[in-house]
PDB file of C-alpha atoms and ligand atoms in Angstrom:
ATOM      1  CA  MET A 545     -10.138-167.302 153.136  1.00 47.00           C
ATOM      2  CA  ASN A 546      -8.488-164.411 155.089  1.00 55.00           C
ATOM      3  CA  ASP A 547      -5.159-164.486 155.689  1.00 70.00           C
ATOM      4  CA  ILE A 548      -4.201-164.577 159.630  1.00 76.00           C
ATOM      5  CA  GLN A 549      -4.013-160.950 161.165  1.00 86.00           C
ATOM      6  CA  ARG A 550      -0.706-160.314 162.662  1.00 93.00           C
ATOM      7  CA  ILE A 551      -1.385-157.758 165.644  1.00 96.00           C
ATOM      8  CA  VAL A 552       0.387-156.802 168.500  1.00 98.00           C
ATOM      9  CA  PHE A 553      -0.900-156.484 171.848  1.00 98.00           C
ATOM     10  CA  ALA A 554       0.473-153.520 174.029  1.00 98.00           C
ATOM     11  CA  THR A 555       0.521-155.364 177.555  1.00 98.00           C
ATOM     12  CA  GLY A 556       2.772-156.787 179.642  1.00 97.00           C
ATOM     13  CA  ASN A 557       0.259-158.015 181.945  1.00 97.00           C
ATOM     14  CA  ALA A 558       0.388-162.026 181.452  1.00 97.00           C
ATOM     15  CA  GLY A 559      -2.916-162.545 182.658  1.00 98.00           C
ATOM     16  CA  LYS A 560      -4.562-160.137 180.031  1.00 98.00           C
ATOM     17  CA  VAL A 561      -2.392-161.864 177.761  1.00 97.00           C
ATOM     18  CA  ARG A 562      -4.066-165.785 178.613  1.00 97.00           C
ATOM     19  CA  GLU A 563      -7.578-164.377 178.525  1.00 98.00           C
ATOM     20  CA  MET A 564      -7.270-162.740 175.079  1.00 97.00           C
ATOM     21  CA  ARG A 565      -5.220-165.659 173.698  1.00 96.00           C
ATOM     22  CA  ALA A 566      -8.016-167.921 174.590  1.00 96.00           C
ATOM     23  CA  MET A 567     -10.848-165.607 173.372  1.00 97.00           C
ATOM     24  CA  LEU A 568      -9.070-164.960 170.019  1.00 94.00           C
ATOM     25  CA  GLY A 569      -8.276-168.590 169.313  1.00 92.00           C
ATOM     26  CA  SER A 570      -6.214-169.105 166.051  1.00 89.00           C
ATOM     27  CA  ALA A 571      -7.491-166.619 164.080  1.00 81.00           C
ATOM     28  CA  VAL A 572      -5.393-164.041 165.234  1.00 90.00           C
ATOM     29  CA  GLU A 573      -1.690-163.919 165.851  1.00 93.00           C
ATOM     30  CA  LEU A 574      -1.322-161.605 168.818  1.00 95.00           C
ATOM     31  CA  VAL A 575       2.327-160.696 169.079  1.00 97.00           C
ATOM     32  CA  LEU A 576       3.536-159.271 172.336  1.00 97.00           C
ATOM     33  CA  GLN A 577       5.168-156.057 172.315  1.00 97.00           C
ATOM     34  CA  ALA A 578       8.145-157.446 174.828  1.00 96.00           C
ATOM     35  CA  GLU A 579       8.599-160.261 172.311  1.00 96.00           C
ATOM     36  CA  LEU A 580       9.267-157.455 169.757  1.00 97.00           C
ATOM     37  CA  GLY A 581      11.581-155.485 172.209  1.00 97.00           C
ATOM     38  CA  ILE A 582       8.969-152.767 172.823  1.00 97.00           C
ATOM     39  CA  GLU A 583       8.850-150.862 176.177  1.00 96.00           C
ATOM     40  CA  ALA A 584       5.740-150.197 177.792  1.00 96.00           C
ATOM     41  CA  ALA A 585       4.256-146.638 177.413  1.00 97.00           C
ATOM     42  CA  GLU A 586       3.975-144.514 179.801  1.00 95.00           C
ATOM     43  CA  GLU A 587       0.324-144.387 181.238  1.00 94.00           C
ATOM     44  CA  THR A 588      -0.241-140.754 181.503  1.00 95.00           C
ATOM     45  CA  GLY A 589      -3.984-140.593 180.814  1.00 96.00           C
ATOM     46  CA  GLN A 590      -6.758-139.806 183.262  1.00 96.00           C
ATOM     47  CA  THR A 591      -9.073-142.262 181.840  1.00 98.00           C
ATOM     48  CA  PHE A 592      -9.229-145.713 180.873  1.00 98.00           C
ATOM     49  CA  THR A 593      -9.578-144.639 177.460  1.00 98.00           C
ATOM     50  CA  GLU A 594      -6.533-142.248 177.003  1.00 98.00           C
ATOM     51  CA  ASN A 595      -4.781-144.822 178.483  1.00 98.00           C
ATOM     52  CA  ALA A 596      -5.507-147.491 176.199  1.00 98.00           C
ATOM     53  CA  LEU A 597      -5.235-145.434 173.066  1.00 98.00           C
ATOM     54  CA  LEU A 598      -1.978-144.266 174.157  1.00 98.00           C
ATOM     55  CA  LYS A 599      -0.828-147.780 174.980  1.00 98.00           C
ATOM     56  CA  ALA A 600      -2.190-149.032 171.183  1.00 98.00           C
ATOM     57  CA  ARG A 601      -0.582-146.184 169.191  1.00 98.00           C
ATOM     58  CA  HIS A 602       2.873-146.304 171.247  1.00 98.00           C
ATOM     59  CA  ALA A 603       3.239-150.219 170.270  1.00 98.00           C
ATOM     60  CA  ALA A 604       1.759-149.541 166.455  1.00 98.00           C
ATOM     61  CA  ALA A 605       4.397-146.922 166.193  1.00 98.00           C
ATOM     62  CA  LYS A 606       7.250-149.046 167.513  1.00 98.00           C
ATOM     63  CA  SER A 607       6.068-152.020 165.401  1.00 97.00           C
ATOM     64  CA  GLY A 608       4.664-150.754 162.271  1.00 97.00           C
ATOM     65  CA  LEU A 609       1.453-153.228 163.141  1.00 97.00           C
ATOM     66  CA  PRO A 610      -2.052-153.060 163.782  1.00 97.00           C
ATOM     67  CA  ALA A 611      -2.223-152.944 167.289  1.00 98.00           C
ATOM     68  CA  LEU A 612      -4.529-153.829 170.657  1.00 98.00           C
ATOM     69  CA  ALA A 613      -4.277-152.293 174.016  1.00 98.00           C
ATOM     70  CA  ASP A 614      -6.459-153.070 177.078  1.00 98.00           C
ATOM     71  CA  ASP A 615      -6.800-150.659 179.961  1.00 98.00           C
ATOM     72  CA  SER A 616      -8.639-151.725 182.748  1.00 98.00           C
ATOM     73  CA  GLY A 617      -9.227-151.906 186.507  1.00 98.00           C
ATOM     74  CA  ILE A 618     -11.544-151.918 189.375  1.00 98.00           C
ATOM     75  CA  GLU A 619     -13.788-149.043 190.610  1.00 98.00           C
ATOM     76  CA  VAL A 620     -15.269-149.608 194.284  1.00 98.00           C
ATOM     77  CA  ASP A 621     -18.501-147.041 194.986  1.00 98.00           C
ATOM     78  CA  ALA A 622     -17.410-146.538 199.104  1.00 98.00           C
ATOM     79  CA  LEU A 623     -14.069-145.377 197.741  1.00 98.00           C
ATOM     80  CA  ASN A 624     -15.475-142.763 195.218  1.00 98.00           C
ATOM     81  CA  GLY A 625     -14.273-144.978 192.163  1.00 98.00           C
ATOM     82  CA  ALA A 626     -11.067-145.696 193.399  1.00 98.00           C
ATOM     83  CA  PRO A 627      -8.471-147.454 192.391  1.00 98.00           C
ATOM     84  CA  GLY A 628      -9.899-146.970 189.194  1.00 98.00           C
ATOM     85  CA  VAL A 629      -7.240-146.144 186.520  1.00 98.00           C
ATOM     86  CA  TYR A 630      -4.973-146.469 189.166  1.00 97.00           C
ATOM     87  CA  SER A 631      -5.568-149.939 189.948  1.00 98.00           C
ATOM     88  CA  ALA A 632      -2.443-151.618 188.860  1.00 97.00           C
ATOM     89  CA  ARG A 633      -0.472-148.644 191.110  1.00 97.00           C
ATOM     90  CA  TYR A 634      -2.982-148.811 193.984  1.00 98.00           C
ATOM     91  CA  ALA A 635      -0.259-149.752 196.551  1.00 98.00           C
ATOM     92  CA  GLY A 636       2.806-147.935 194.751  1.00 97.00           C
ATOM     93  CA  ALA A 637       4.483-148.026 191.697  1.00 94.00           C
ATOM     94  CA  ASP A 638       6.302-151.493 192.097  1.00 94.00           C
ATOM     95  CA  ALA A 639       3.189-153.063 193.890  1.00 97.00           C
ATOM     96  CA  SER A 640       2.190-156.560 193.607  1.00 97.00           C
ATOM     97  CA  ASP A 641      -1.088-158.207 192.608  1.00 97.00           C
ATOM     98  CA  THR A 642      -0.770-159.265 196.035  1.00 97.00           C
ATOM     99  CA  ASP A 643       0.045-155.630 197.544  1.00 98.00           C
ATOM    100  CA  ASN A 644      -2.987-154.100 195.568  1.00 98.00           C
ATOM    101  CA  LEU A 645      -5.319-156.379 196.383  1.00 98.00           C
ATOM    102  CA  ASN A 646      -4.393-156.263 200.425  1.00 98.00           C
ATOM    103  CA  LYS A 647      -4.713-152.558 200.705  1.00 98.00           C
ATOM    104  CA  LEU A 648      -8.037-152.581 198.906  1.00 98.00           C
ATOM    105  CA  LEU A 649      -9.233-155.155 201.711  1.00 98.00           C
ATOM    106  CA  ASP A 650      -7.505-152.975 204.171  1.00 98.00           C
ATOM    107  CA  ASP A 651      -9.206-149.876 202.764  1.00 98.00           C
ATOM    108  CA  MET A 652     -12.710-151.704 202.855  1.00 98.00           C
ATOM    109  CA  ARG A 653     -12.272-152.772 206.337  1.00 97.00           C
ATOM    110  CA  GLU A 654     -14.971-150.701 208.030  1.00 95.00           C
ATOM    111  CA  GLN A 655     -17.338-150.201 204.595  1.00 98.00           C
ATOM    112  CA  GLU A 656     -20.731-151.805 204.603  1.00 98.00           C
ATOM    113  CA  ASN A 657     -21.272-150.895 201.038  1.00 98.00           C
ATOM    114  CA  ARG A 658     -18.963-153.326 199.197  1.00 98.00           C
ATOM    115  CA  ALA A 659     -20.339-152.773 195.254  1.00 98.00           C
ATOM    116  CA  ALA A 660     -17.781-152.644 192.792  1.00 99.00           C
ATOM    117  CA  ARG A 661     -17.168-153.000 188.916  1.00 98.00           C
ATOM    118  CA  PHE A 662     -14.093-153.977 186.725  1.00 99.00           C
ATOM    119  CA  ARG A 663     -14.266-151.645 183.754  1.00 98.00           C
ATOM    120  CA  CYS A 664     -12.293-152.606 180.454  1.00 99.00           C
ATOM    121  CA  VAL A 665     -11.396-150.265 177.620  1.00 98.00           C
ATOM    122  CA  LEU A 666      -9.702-151.979 174.336  1.00 98.00           C
ATOM    123  CA  ALA A 667      -8.660-149.826 171.689  1.00 98.00           C
ATOM    124  CA  TRP A 668      -7.451-150.970 168.283  1.00 98.00           C
ATOM    125  CA  VAL A 669      -5.647-148.764 165.888  1.00 97.00           C
ATOM    126  CA  ARG A 670      -4.522-149.842 162.435  1.00 96.00           C
ATOM    127  CA  SER A 671      -1.184-147.566 162.511  1.00 96.00           C
ATOM    128  CA  VAL A 672       0.328-145.179 164.921  1.00 96.00           C
ATOM    129  CA  ASP A 673      -1.578-142.120 163.643  1.00 96.00           C
ATOM    130  CA  ASP A 674      -4.879-144.246 162.640  1.00 97.00           C
ATOM    131  CA  PRO A 675      -7.326-141.065 162.458  1.00 96.00           C
ATOM    132  CA  ASN A 676     -10.391-143.788 163.216  1.00 95.00           C
ATOM    133  CA  PRO A 677      -8.997-145.924 166.125  1.00 97.00           C
ATOM    134  CA  VAL A 678     -11.967-148.467 167.521  1.00 97.00           C
ATOM    135  CA  ILE A 679     -12.738-148.269 171.201  1.00 98.00           C
ATOM    136  CA  ALA A 680     -14.937-150.797 172.894  1.00 98.00           C
ATOM    137  CA  GLN A 681     -15.853-150.823 176.740  1.00 98.00           C
ATOM    138  CA  ALA A 682     -17.741-152.844 179.164  1.00 98.00           C
ATOM    139  CA  SER A 683     -18.251-153.493 182.708  1.00 98.00           C
ATOM    140  CA  TRP A 684     -18.290-156.135 185.200  1.00 98.00           C
ATOM    141  CA  GLU A 685     -20.778-155.342 188.335  1.00 98.00           C
ATOM    142  CA  GLY A 686     -19.830-157.087 191.402  1.00 98.00           C
ATOM    143  CA  ARG A 687     -18.830-156.666 195.377  1.00 98.00           C
ATOM    144  CA  ILE A 688     -15.546-156.697 197.214  1.00 98.00           C
ATOM    145  CA  ALA A 689     -15.247-159.814 199.389  1.00 98.00           C
ATOM    146  CA  HIS A 690     -13.827-159.720 203.049  1.00 98.00           C
ATOM    147  CA  GLU A 691     -11.414-162.082 202.259  1.00 97.00           C
ATOM    148  CA  PRO A 692      -9.254-163.620 199.131  1.00 98.00           C
ATOM    149  CA  SER A 693     -10.381-166.755 197.825  1.00 98.00           C
ATOM    150  CA  GLY A 694      -9.835-169.196 194.521  1.00 98.00           C
ATOM    151  CA  ASN A 695      -6.722-169.546 192.176  1.00 97.00           C
ATOM    152  CA  GLY A 696      -7.746-168.605 189.193  1.00 97.00           C
ATOM    153  CA  GLY A 697      -7.524-165.121 187.330  1.00 97.00           C
ATOM    154  CA  PHE A 698      -5.143-162.941 188.446  1.00 98.00           C
ATOM    155  CA  GLY A 699      -4.916-159.045 189.810  1.00 98.00           C
ATOM    156  CA  TYR A 700      -8.082-158.506 192.088  1.00 98.00           C
ATOM    157  CA  ASP A 701      -9.917-161.616 191.191  1.00 98.00           C
ATOM    158  CA  PRO A 702      -9.592-163.227 194.330  1.00 98.00           C
ATOM    159  CA  VAL A 703     -11.596-160.282 196.096  1.00 98.00           C
ATOM    160  CA  PHE A 704     -14.260-159.849 193.288  1.00 98.00           C
ATOM    161  CA  ILE A 705     -17.410-161.601 193.807  1.00 98.00           C
ATOM    162  CA  ASP A 706     -19.577-161.591 190.739  1.00 98.00           C
ATOM    163  CA  ALA A 707     -22.746-159.995 191.268  1.00 98.00           C
ATOM    164  CA  ALA A 708     -24.945-162.368 189.387  1.00 97.00           C
ATOM    165  CA  SER A 709     -23.579-165.704 190.501  1.00 97.00           C
ATOM    166  CA  GLY A 710     -22.302-164.729 194.200  1.00 98.00           C
ATOM    167  CA  VAL A 711     -19.019-166.653 192.999  1.00 98.00           C
ATOM    168  CA  CYS A 712     -15.573-165.007 193.430  1.00 98.00           C
ATOM    169  CA  SER A 713     -13.850-164.256 190.021  1.00 98.00           C
ATOM    170  CA  ALA A 714     -11.014-166.425 191.043  1.00 98.00           C
ATOM    171  CA  GLU A 715     -13.154-169.477 191.849  1.00 98.00           C
ATOM    172  CA  LEU A 716     -14.903-169.021 187.923  1.00 98.00           C
ATOM    173  CA  SER A 717     -13.213-171.258 185.265  1.00 98.00           C
ATOM    174  CA  ALA A 718     -11.589-169.463 182.720  1.00 98.00           C
ATOM    175  CA  ALA A 719     -14.005-169.680 180.178  1.00 97.00           C
ATOM    176  CA  GLU A 720     -16.556-168.840 182.908  1.00 98.00           C
ATOM    177  CA  LYS A 721     -14.994-165.738 183.534  1.00 98.00           C
ATOM    178  CA  ASN A 722     -14.150-164.696 180.090  1.00 98.00           C
ATOM    179  CA  ALA A 723     -18.005-165.317 179.628  1.00 98.00           C
ATOM    180  CA  CYS A 724     -18.944-162.533 181.970  1.00 98.00           C
ATOM    181  CA  SER A 725     -15.987-160.628 182.628  1.00 98.00           C
ATOM    182  CA  HIS A 726     -15.343-156.743 181.169  1.00 98.00           C
ATOM    183  CA  ARG A 727     -12.607-157.975 179.040  1.00 98.00           C
ATOM    184  CA  GLY A 728     -14.797-160.521 177.748  1.00 98.00           C
ATOM    185  CA  LYS A 729     -17.654-158.147 176.873  1.00 98.00           C
ATOM    186  CA  ALA A 730     -15.485-155.359 175.732  1.00 98.00           C
ATOM    187  CA  LEU A 731     -14.137-158.084 173.211  1.00 98.00           C
ATOM    188  CA  LEU A 732     -16.962-159.140 171.739  1.00 97.00           C
ATOM    189  CA  VAL A 733     -17.887-155.118 171.047  1.00 97.00           C
ATOM    190  CA  LEU A 734     -14.679-154.547 169.332  1.00 97.00           C
ATOM    191  CA  GLN A 735     -15.216-157.817 167.302  1.00 95.00           C
ATOM    192  CA  GLN A 736     -18.428-156.394 165.824  1.00 95.00           C
ATOM    193  CA  MET A 737     -17.278-153.330 165.519  1.00 95.00           C
ATOM    194  CA  LEU A 738     -14.380-154.259 163.634  1.00 93.00           C
ATOM    195  CA  ALA A 739     -16.668-156.722 161.709  1.00 86.00           C
ATOM    196  CA  GLY A 740     -14.423-159.942 161.230  1.00 71.00           C
ATOM    197  CA  ILE A 741     -11.232-158.381 161.468  1.00 75.00           C
ATOM    198  CA  ILE A 742     -10.295-159.924 164.744  1.00 77.00           C
TER     199      ILE A 742
HETATM  200  P1  ITT B 936      -0.691-153.051 180.939  1.00 52.74           P
HETATM  201  O1  ITT B 936      -0.762-151.884 180.994  1.00 52.74           O
HETATM  202  O2  ITT B 936       0.542-153.584 180.309  1.00 52.74           O
HETATM  203  O3  ITT B 936      -1.505-153.753 179.939  1.00 52.74           O
HETATM  204  P2  ITT B 936      -1.176-153.214 183.516  1.00 52.74           P
HETATM  205  O4  ITT B 936      -1.518-154.553 184.531  1.00 52.74           O
HETATM  206  O5  ITT B 936      -0.727-152.209 184.141  1.00 52.74           O
HETATM  207  O6  ITT B 936      -0.736-153.915 182.113  1.00 52.74           O
HETATM  208  P3  ITT B 936      -3.528-151.931 183.611  1.00 52.74           P
HETATM  209  O7  ITT B 936      -2.715-150.366 183.788  1.00 52.74           O
HETATM  210  O8  ITT B 936      -4.726-151.768 182.603  1.00 52.74           O
HETATM  211  O9  ITT B 936      -2.721-152.848 183.032  1.00 52.74           O
HETATM  212  O10 ITT B 936      -3.855-152.084 184.758  1.00 52.74           O
HETATM  213  C1  ITT B 936      -5.043-152.708 185.322  1.00 52.74           C
HETATM  214  C2  ITT B 936      -5.305-153.458 186.778  1.00 52.74           C
HETATM  215  O11 ITT B 936      -6.594-153.771 187.027  1.00 52.74           O
HETATM  216  C3  ITT B 936      -4.201-154.298 187.266  1.00 52.74           C
HETATM  217  O12 ITT B 936      -3.860-154.138 188.543  1.00 52.74           O
HETATM  218  C4  ITT B 936      -5.022-155.453 187.105  1.00 52.74           C
HETATM  219  O13 ITT B 936      -4.755-156.721 187.892  1.00 52.74           O
HETATM  220  C5  ITT B 936      -6.560-155.179 187.225  1.00 52.74           C
HETATM  221  N1  ITT B 936      -7.546-155.993 186.612  1.00 52.74           N
HETATM  222  C6  ITT B 936      -7.572-155.595 185.279  1.00 52.74           C
HETATM  223  N2  ITT B 936      -8.662-156.715 184.994  1.00 52.74           N
HETATM  224  C7  ITT B 936      -8.808-157.474 185.749  1.00 52.74           C
HETATM  225  C8  ITT B 936      -9.430-158.817 185.501  1.00 52.74           C
HETATM  226  O14 ITT B 936      -9.713-159.321 184.854  1.00 52.74           O
HETATM  227  N3  ITT B 936      -9.325-159.484 187.035  1.00 52.74           N
HETATM  228  C9  ITT B 936      -8.576-159.042 187.853  1.00 52.74           C
HETATM  229  N4  ITT B 936      -8.161-157.678 188.118  1.00 52.74           N
HETATM  230  C10 ITT B 936      -7.772-157.032 186.925  1.00 52.74           C
END
């Protein structure tokens, strides 16, 4: 039997941690970067891929462990893809999830085209200078609601309606969300690429 992999998860987002731990189960020991005293990396990239990779390399550099990072966000067609990579900072540098989703609802007030998608890029590096980082990505199609609903999930979940079921993401159970979400699908792709490592 393989030893349990100890990897650092380069995130400060409690919602991502909850979902990733539920999906990975006990086969992997996911250590949070904050538990190792590692500060968040500055997200200077222009794309989800750049940001995911720089977060993973930063955590690997500081911890000496293999690292996993998640860069994600929501793209809204009527806003030309905004907030996109700036989803966490949409209402300002220190914006809360509620500030961000209220700004999104405000910006969408007059819009009839509500189409949107979540995107997630996962980056995996074995070490800081790993020349072959593994990158997996997926998206989740839906639309922006007119008002928030549900208590599950985090971030923009209360205003995102799953295109397939018509149910708001925050009204899905954790397992239902993970089965169709951008993060759940990206993790499956990553696991296939890593062939059993995580
Ligand atoms: P780390 O960089 O520390 O991982 P972060 O919250 O800053 O945490 P991102 O830069 O990747 O993460 O920003 C992601 C944004 O997209 C943030 O506003 C989230 O709330 C939102 N988001 C991502 N996945 C989501 C999901 O599954 N449900 C709701 N909102 C989500």
